[in-house]
Short mmCIF file of N, CA, C and O in Angstrom, two decimals:
data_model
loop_
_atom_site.label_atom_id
_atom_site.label_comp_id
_atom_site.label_asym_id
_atom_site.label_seq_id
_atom_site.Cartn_x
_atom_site.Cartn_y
_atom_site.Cartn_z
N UNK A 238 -29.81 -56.12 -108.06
CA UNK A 238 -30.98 -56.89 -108.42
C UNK A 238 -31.36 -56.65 -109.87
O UNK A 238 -32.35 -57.14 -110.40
N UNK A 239 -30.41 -55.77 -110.50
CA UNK A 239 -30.97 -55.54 -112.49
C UNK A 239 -32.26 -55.41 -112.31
O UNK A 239 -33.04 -56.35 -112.48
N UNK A 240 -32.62 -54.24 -111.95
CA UNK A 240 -34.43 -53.96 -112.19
C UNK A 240 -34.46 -52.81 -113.13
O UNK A 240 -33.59 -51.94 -113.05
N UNK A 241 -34.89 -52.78 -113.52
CA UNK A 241 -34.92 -51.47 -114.40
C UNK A 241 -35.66 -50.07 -113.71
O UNK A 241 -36.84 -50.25 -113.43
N UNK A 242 -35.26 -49.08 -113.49
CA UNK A 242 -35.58 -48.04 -112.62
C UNK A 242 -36.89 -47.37 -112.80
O UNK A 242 -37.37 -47.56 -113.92
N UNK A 243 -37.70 -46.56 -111.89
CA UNK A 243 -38.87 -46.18 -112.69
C UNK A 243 -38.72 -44.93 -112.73
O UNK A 243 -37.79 -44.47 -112.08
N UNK A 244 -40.01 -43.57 -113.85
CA UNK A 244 -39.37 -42.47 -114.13
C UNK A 244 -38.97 -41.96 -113.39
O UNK A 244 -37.89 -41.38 -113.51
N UNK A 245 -40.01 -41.99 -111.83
CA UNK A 245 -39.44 -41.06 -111.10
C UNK A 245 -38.07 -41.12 -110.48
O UNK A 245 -37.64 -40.14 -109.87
N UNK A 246 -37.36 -42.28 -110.60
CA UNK A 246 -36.08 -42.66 -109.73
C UNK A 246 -35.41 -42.18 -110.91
O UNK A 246 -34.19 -42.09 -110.76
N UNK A 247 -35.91 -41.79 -112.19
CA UNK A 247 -34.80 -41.68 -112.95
C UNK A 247 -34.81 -40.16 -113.18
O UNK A 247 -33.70 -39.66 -113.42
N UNK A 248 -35.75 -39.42 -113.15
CA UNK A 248 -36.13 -38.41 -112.80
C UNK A 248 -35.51 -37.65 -111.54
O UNK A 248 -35.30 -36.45 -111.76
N UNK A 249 -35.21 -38.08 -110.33
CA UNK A 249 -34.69 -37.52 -109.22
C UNK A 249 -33.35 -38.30 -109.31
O UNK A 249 -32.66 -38.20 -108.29
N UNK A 250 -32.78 -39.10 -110.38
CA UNK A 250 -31.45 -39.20 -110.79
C UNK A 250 -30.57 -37.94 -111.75
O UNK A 250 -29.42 -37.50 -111.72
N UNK A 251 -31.66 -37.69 -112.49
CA UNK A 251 -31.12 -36.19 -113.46
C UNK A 251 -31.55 -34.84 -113.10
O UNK A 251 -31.47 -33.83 -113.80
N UNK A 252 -32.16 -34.97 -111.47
CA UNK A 252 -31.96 -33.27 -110.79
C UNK A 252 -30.67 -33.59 -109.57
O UNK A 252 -30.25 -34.72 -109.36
N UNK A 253 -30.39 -32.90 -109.16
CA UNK A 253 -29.67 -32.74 -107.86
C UNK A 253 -30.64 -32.13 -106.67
O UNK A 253 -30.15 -31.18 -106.07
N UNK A 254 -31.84 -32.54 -106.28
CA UNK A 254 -32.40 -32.09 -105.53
C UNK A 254 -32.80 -33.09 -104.44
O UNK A 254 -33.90 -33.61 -104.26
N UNK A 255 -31.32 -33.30 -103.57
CA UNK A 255 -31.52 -34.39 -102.31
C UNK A 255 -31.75 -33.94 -101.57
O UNK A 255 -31.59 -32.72 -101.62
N UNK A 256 -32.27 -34.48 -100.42
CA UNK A 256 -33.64 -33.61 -99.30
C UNK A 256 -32.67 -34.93 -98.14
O UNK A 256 -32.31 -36.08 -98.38
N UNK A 257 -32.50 -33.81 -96.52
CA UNK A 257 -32.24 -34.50 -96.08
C UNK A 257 -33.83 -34.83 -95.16
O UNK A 257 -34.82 -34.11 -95.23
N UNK A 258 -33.71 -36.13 -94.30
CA UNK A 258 -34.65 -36.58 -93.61
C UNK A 258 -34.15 -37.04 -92.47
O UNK A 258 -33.20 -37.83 -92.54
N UNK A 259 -34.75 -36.61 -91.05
CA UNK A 259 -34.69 -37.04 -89.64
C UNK A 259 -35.90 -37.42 -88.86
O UNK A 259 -36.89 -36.77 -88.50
N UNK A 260 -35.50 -38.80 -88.68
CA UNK A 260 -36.72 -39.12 -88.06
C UNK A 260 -37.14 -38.38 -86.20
O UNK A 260 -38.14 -38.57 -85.51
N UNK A 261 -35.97 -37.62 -85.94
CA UNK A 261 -36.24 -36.41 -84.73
C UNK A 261 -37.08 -35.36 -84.94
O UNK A 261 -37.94 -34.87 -84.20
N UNK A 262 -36.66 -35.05 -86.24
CA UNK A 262 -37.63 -33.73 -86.58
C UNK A 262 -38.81 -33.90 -87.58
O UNK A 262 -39.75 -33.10 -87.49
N UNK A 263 -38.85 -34.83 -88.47
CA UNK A 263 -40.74 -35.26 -89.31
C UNK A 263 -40.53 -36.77 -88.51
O UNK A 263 -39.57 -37.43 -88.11
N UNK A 264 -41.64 -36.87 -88.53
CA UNK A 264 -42.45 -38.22 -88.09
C UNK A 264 -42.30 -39.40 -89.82
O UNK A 264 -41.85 -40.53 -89.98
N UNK A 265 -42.77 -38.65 -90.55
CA UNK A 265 -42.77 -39.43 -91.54
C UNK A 265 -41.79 -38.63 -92.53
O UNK A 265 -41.54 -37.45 -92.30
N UNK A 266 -41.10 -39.47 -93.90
CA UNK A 266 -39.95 -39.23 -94.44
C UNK A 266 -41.08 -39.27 -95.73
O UNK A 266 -41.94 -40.11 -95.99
N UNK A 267 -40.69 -37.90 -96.51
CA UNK A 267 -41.59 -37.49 -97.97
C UNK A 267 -41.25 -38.52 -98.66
O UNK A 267 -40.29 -39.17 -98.22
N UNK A 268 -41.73 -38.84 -99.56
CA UNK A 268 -41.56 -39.76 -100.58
C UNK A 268 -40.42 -39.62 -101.50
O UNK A 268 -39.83 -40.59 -101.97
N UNK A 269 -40.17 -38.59 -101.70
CA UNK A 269 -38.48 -38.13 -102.40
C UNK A 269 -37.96 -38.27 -101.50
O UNK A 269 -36.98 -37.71 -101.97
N UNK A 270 -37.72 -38.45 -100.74
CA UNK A 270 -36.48 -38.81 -99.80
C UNK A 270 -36.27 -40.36 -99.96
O UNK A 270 -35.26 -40.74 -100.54
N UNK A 271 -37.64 -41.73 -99.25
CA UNK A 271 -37.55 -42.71 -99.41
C UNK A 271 -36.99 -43.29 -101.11
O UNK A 271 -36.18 -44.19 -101.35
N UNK A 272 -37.74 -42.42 -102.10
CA UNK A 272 -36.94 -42.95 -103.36
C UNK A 272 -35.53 -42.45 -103.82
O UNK A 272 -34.98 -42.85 -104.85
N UNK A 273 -34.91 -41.37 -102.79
CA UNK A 273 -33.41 -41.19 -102.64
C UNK A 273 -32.28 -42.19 -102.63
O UNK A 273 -31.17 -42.32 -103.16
N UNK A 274 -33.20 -42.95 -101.64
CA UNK A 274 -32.20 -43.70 -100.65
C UNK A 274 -32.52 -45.02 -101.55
O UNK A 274 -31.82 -45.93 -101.10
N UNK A 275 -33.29 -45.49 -102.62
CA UNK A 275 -33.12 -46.41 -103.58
C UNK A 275 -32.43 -46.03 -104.49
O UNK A 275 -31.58 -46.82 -104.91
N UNK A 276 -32.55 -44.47 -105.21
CA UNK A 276 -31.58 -44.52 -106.05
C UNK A 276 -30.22 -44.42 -105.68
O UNK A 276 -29.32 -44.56 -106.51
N UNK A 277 -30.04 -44.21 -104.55
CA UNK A 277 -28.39 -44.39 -103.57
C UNK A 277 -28.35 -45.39 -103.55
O UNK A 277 -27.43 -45.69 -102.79
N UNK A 278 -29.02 -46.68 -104.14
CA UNK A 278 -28.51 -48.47 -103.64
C UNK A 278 -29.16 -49.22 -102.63
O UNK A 278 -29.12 -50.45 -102.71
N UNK A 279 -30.00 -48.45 -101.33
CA UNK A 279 -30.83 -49.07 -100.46
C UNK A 279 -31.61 -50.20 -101.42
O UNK A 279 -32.02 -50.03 -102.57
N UNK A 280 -31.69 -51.55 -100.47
CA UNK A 280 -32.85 -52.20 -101.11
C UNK A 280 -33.78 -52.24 -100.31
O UNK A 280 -33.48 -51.90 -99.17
N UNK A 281 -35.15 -52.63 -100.53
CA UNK A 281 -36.31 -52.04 -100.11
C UNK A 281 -36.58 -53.62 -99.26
O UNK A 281 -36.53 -54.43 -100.18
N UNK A 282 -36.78 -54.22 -98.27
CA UNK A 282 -38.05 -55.24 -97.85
C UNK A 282 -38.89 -56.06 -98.81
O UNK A 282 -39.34 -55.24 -99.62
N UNK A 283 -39.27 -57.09 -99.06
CA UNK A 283 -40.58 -57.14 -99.89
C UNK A 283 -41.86 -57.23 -98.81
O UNK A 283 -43.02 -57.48 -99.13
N UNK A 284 -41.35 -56.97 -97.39
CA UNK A 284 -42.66 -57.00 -96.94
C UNK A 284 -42.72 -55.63 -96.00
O UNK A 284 -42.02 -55.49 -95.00
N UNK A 285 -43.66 -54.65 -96.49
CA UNK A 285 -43.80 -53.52 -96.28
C UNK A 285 -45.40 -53.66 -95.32
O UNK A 285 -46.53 -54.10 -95.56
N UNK A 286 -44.56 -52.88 -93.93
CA UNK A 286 -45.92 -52.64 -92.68
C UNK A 286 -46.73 -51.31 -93.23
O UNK A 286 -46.24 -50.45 -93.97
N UNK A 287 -48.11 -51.33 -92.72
CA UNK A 287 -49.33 -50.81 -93.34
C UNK A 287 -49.61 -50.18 -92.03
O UNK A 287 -49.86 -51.08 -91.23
N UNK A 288 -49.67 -49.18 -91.55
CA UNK A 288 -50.42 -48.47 -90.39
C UNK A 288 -51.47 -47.58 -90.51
O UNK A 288 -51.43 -46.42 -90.90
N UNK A 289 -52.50 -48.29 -90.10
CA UNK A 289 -53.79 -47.25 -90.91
C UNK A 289 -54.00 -45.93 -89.43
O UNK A 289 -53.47 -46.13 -88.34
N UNK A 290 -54.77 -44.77 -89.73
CA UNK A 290 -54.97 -44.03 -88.85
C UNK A 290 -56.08 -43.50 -89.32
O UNK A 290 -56.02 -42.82 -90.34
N UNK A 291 -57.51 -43.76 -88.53
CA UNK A 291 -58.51 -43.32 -88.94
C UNK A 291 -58.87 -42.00 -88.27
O UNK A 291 -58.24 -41.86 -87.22
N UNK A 292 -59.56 -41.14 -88.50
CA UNK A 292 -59.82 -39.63 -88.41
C UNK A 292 -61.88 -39.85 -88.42
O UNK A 292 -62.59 -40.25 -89.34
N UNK A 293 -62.19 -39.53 -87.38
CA UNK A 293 -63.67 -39.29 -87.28
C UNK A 293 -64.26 -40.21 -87.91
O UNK A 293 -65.22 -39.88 -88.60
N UNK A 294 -63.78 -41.79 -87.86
CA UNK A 294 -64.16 -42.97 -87.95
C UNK A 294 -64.97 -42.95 -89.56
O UNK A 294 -66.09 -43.34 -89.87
N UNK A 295 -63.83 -42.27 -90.44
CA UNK A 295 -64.79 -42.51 -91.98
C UNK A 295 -63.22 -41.85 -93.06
O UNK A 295 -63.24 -42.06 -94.27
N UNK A 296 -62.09 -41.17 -92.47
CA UNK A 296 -61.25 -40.86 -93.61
C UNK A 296 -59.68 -41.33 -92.56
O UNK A 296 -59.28 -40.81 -91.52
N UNK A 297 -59.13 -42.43 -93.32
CA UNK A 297 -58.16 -42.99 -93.41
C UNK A 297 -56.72 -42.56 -93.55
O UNK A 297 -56.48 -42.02 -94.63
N UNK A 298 -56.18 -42.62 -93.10
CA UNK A 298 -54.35 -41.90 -93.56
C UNK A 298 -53.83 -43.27 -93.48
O UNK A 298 -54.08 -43.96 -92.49
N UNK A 299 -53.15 -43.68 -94.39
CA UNK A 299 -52.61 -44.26 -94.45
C UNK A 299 -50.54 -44.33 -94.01
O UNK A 299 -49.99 -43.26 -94.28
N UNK A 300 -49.58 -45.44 -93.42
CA UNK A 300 -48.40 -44.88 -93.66
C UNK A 300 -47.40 -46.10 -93.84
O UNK A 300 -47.26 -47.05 -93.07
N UNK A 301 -46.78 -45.88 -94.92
CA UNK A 301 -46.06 -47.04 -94.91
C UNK A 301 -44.80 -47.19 -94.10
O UNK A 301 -44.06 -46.23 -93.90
N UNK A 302 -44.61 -48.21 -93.72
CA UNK A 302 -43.29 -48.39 -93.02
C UNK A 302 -42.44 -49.45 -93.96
O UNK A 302 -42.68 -50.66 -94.03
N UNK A 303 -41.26 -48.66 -94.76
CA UNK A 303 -40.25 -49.46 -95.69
C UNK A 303 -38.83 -50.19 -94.51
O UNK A 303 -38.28 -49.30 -93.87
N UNK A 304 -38.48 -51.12 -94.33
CA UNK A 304 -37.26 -51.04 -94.46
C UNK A 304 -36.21 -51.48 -94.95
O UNK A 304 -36.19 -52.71 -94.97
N UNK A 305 -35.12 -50.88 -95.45
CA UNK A 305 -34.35 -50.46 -96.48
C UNK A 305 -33.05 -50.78 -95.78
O UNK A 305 -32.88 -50.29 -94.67
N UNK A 306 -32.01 -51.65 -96.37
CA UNK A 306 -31.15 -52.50 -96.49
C UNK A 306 -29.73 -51.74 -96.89
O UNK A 306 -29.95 -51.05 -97.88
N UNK A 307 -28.43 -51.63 -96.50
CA UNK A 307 -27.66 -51.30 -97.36
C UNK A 307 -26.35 -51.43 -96.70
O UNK A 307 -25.85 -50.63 -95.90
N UNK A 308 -25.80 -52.64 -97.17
CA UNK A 308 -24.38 -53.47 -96.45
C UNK A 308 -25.00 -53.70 -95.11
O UNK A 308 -26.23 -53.72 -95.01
N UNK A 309 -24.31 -53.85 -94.18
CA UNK A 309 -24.89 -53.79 -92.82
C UNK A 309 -25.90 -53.08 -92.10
O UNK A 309 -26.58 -53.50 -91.17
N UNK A 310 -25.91 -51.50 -92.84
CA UNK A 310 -27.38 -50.80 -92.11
C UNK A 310 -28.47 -50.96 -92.49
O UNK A 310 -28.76 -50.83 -93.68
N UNK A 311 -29.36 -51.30 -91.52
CA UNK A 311 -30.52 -51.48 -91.93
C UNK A 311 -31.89 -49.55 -91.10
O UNK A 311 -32.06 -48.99 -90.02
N UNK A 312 -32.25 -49.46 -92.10
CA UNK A 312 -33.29 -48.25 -91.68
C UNK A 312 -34.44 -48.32 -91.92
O UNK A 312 -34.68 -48.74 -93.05
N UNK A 313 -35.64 -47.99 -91.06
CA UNK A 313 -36.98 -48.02 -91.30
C UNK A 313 -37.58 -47.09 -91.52
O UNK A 313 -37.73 -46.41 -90.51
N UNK A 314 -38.21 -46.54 -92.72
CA UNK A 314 -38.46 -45.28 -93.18
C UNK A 314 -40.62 -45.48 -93.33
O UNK A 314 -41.37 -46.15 -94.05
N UNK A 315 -40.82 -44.58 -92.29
CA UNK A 315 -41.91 -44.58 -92.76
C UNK A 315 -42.90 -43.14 -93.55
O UNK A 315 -43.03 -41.96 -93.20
N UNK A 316 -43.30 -43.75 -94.42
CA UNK A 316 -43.79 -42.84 -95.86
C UNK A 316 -45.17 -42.62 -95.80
O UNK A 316 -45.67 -43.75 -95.83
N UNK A 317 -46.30 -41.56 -95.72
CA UNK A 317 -47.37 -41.68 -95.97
C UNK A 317 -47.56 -41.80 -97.14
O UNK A 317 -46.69 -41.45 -97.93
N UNK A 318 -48.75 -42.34 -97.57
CA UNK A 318 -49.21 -43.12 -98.95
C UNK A 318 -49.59 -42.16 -99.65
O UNK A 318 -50.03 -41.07 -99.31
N UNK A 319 -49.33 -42.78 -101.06
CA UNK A 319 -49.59 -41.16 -102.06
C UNK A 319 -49.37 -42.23 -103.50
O UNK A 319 -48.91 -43.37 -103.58
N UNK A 320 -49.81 -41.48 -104.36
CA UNK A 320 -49.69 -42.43 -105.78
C UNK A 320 -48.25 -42.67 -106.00
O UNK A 320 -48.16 -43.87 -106.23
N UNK A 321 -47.25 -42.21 -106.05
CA UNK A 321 -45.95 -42.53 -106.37
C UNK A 321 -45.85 -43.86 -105.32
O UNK A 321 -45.84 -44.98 -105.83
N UNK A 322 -45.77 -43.73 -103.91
CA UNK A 322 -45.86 -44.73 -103.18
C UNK A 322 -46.02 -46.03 -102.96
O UNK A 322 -45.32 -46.85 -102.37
N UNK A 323 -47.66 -46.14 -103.89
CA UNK A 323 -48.18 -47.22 -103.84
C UNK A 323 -48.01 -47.80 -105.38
O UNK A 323 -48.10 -49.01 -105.55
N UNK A 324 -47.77 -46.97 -106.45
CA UNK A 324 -47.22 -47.22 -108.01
C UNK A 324 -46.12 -48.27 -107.45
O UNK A 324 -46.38 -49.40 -107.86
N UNK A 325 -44.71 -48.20 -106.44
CA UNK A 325 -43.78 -48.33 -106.50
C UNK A 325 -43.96 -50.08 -105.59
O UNK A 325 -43.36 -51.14 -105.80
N UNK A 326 -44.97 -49.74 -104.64
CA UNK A 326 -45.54 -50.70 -104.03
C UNK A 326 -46.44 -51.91 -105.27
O UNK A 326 -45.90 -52.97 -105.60
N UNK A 327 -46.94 -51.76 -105.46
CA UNK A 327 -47.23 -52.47 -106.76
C UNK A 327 -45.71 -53.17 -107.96
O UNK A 327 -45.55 -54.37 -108.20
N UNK A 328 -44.91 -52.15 -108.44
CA UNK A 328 -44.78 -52.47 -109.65
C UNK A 328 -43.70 -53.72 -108.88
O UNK A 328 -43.57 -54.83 -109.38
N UNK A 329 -43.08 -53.36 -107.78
CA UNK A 329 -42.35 -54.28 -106.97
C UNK A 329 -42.65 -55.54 -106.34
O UNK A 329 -41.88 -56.35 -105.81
N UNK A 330 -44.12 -55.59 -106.50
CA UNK A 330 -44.58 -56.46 -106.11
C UNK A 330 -44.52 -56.96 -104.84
O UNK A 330 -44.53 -58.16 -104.56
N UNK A 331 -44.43 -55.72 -103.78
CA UNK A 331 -44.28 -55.96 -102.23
C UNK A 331 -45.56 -56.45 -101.13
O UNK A 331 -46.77 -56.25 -101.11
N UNK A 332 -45.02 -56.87 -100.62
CA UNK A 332 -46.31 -57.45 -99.74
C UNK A 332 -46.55 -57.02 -98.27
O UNK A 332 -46.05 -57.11 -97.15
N UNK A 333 -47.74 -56.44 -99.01
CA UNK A 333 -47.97 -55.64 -97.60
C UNK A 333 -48.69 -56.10 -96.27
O UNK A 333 -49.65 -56.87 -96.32
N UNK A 334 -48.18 -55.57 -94.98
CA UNK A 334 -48.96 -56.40 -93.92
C UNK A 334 -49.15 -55.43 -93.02
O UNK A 334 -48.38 -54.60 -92.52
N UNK A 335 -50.94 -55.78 -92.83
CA UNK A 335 -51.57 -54.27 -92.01
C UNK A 335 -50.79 -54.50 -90.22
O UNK A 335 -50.97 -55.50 -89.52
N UNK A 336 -50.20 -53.63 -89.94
CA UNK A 336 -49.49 -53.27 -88.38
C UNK A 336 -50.58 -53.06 -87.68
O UNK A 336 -51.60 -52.75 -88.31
N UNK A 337 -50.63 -53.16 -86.37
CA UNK A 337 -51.63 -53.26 -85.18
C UNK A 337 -50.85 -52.10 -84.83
O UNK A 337 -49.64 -51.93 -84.96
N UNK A 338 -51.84 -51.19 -84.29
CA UNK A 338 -51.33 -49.98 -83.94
C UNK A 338 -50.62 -49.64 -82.50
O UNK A 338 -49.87 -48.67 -82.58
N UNK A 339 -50.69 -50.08 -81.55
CA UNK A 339 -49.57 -50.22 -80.75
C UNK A 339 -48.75 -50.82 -80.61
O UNK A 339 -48.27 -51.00 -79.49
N UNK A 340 -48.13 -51.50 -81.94
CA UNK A 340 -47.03 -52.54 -82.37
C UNK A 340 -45.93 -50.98 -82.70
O UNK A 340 -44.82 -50.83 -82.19
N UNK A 341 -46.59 -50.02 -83.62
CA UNK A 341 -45.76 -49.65 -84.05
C UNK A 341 -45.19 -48.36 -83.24
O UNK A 341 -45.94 -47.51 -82.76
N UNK A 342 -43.55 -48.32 -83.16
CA UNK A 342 -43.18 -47.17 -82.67
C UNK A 342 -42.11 -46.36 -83.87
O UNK A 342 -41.26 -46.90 -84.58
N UNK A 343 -42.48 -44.86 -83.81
CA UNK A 343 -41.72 -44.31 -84.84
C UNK A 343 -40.31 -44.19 -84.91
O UNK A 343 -39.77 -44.74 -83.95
N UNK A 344 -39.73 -43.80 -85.50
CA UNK A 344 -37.98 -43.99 -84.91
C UNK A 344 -37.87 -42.99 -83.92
O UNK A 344 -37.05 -43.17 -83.02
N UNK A 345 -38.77 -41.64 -83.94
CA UNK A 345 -38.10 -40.73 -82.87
C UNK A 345 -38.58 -40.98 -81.57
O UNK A 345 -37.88 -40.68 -80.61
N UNK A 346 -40.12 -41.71 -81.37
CA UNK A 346 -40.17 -41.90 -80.02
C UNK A 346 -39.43 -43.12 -79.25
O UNK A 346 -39.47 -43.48 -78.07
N UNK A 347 -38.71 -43.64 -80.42
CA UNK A 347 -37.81 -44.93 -79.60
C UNK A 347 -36.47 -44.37 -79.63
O UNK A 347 -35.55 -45.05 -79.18
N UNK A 348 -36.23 -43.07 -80.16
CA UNK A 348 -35.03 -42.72 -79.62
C UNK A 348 -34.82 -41.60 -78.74
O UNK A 348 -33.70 -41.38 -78.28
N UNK A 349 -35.89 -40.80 -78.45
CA UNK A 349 -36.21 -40.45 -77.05
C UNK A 349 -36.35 -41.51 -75.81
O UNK A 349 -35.74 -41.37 -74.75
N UNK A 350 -37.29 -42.66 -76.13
CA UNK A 350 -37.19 -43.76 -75.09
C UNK A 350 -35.42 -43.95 -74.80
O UNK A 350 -35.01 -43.77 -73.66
N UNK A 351 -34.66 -44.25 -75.69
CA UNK A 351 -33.59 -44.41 -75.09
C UNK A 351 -32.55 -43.66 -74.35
O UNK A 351 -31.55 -44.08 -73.76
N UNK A 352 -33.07 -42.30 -74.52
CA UNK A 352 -32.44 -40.98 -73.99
C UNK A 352 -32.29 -41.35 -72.30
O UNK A 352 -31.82 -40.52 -71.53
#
């Protein structure tokens, strides 16, 4: 897609510090991991799910759910929100759409369901 990369992708291009991620063992995938798997070639969705989780009905968590493209596999990585996150969400110009909360299932409890 010729986009021009941003620091941080270019930044976690000139360390060697790849982090693996399982959606068995974290629920959500750190944000260096999801911008791993772009600078490995994944392409991102332009329409990125929004799952809000409210806490004592006044502080918000937010989590994004990306999914990310690459030849035939497709993976759904979901990221809690953080400034790198939503910088990347912006400069991409992705469009986000708030998820109903029992729409969404994480990858590990749907791969226990299939156990």
């Amino acid at each position: 897609m010729g986009r021009i990369a941003s620091s941080l992708e270019m930044e976690l291009r000139s360390t060697d510090t790849r982090r693996h991620w399982s959606p068995t063992s974290q629920a959500y995938a750190p944000a260096d991991v999801f911008i791993q798997y772009l600078t490995e070639g994944w392409q991102v969705s332009p329409v990125v799910g929004l799952e809000e989780h409210w806490h004592a009905g006044i502080r918000r968590v937010d989590v994004y759910h990306f999914e990310l493209t690459n030849e035939s596999q497709t993976l759904v990585i979901p990221v809690q929100s953080n400034p790198v996150v939503r910088r990347l969400i912006a400069q991409r110009e992705l469009k986000v759409v708030v998820l109903k909360r029992d729409s969404v299932k994480l990858a590990s409890e749907e791969e226990a369901r299939t156990r």
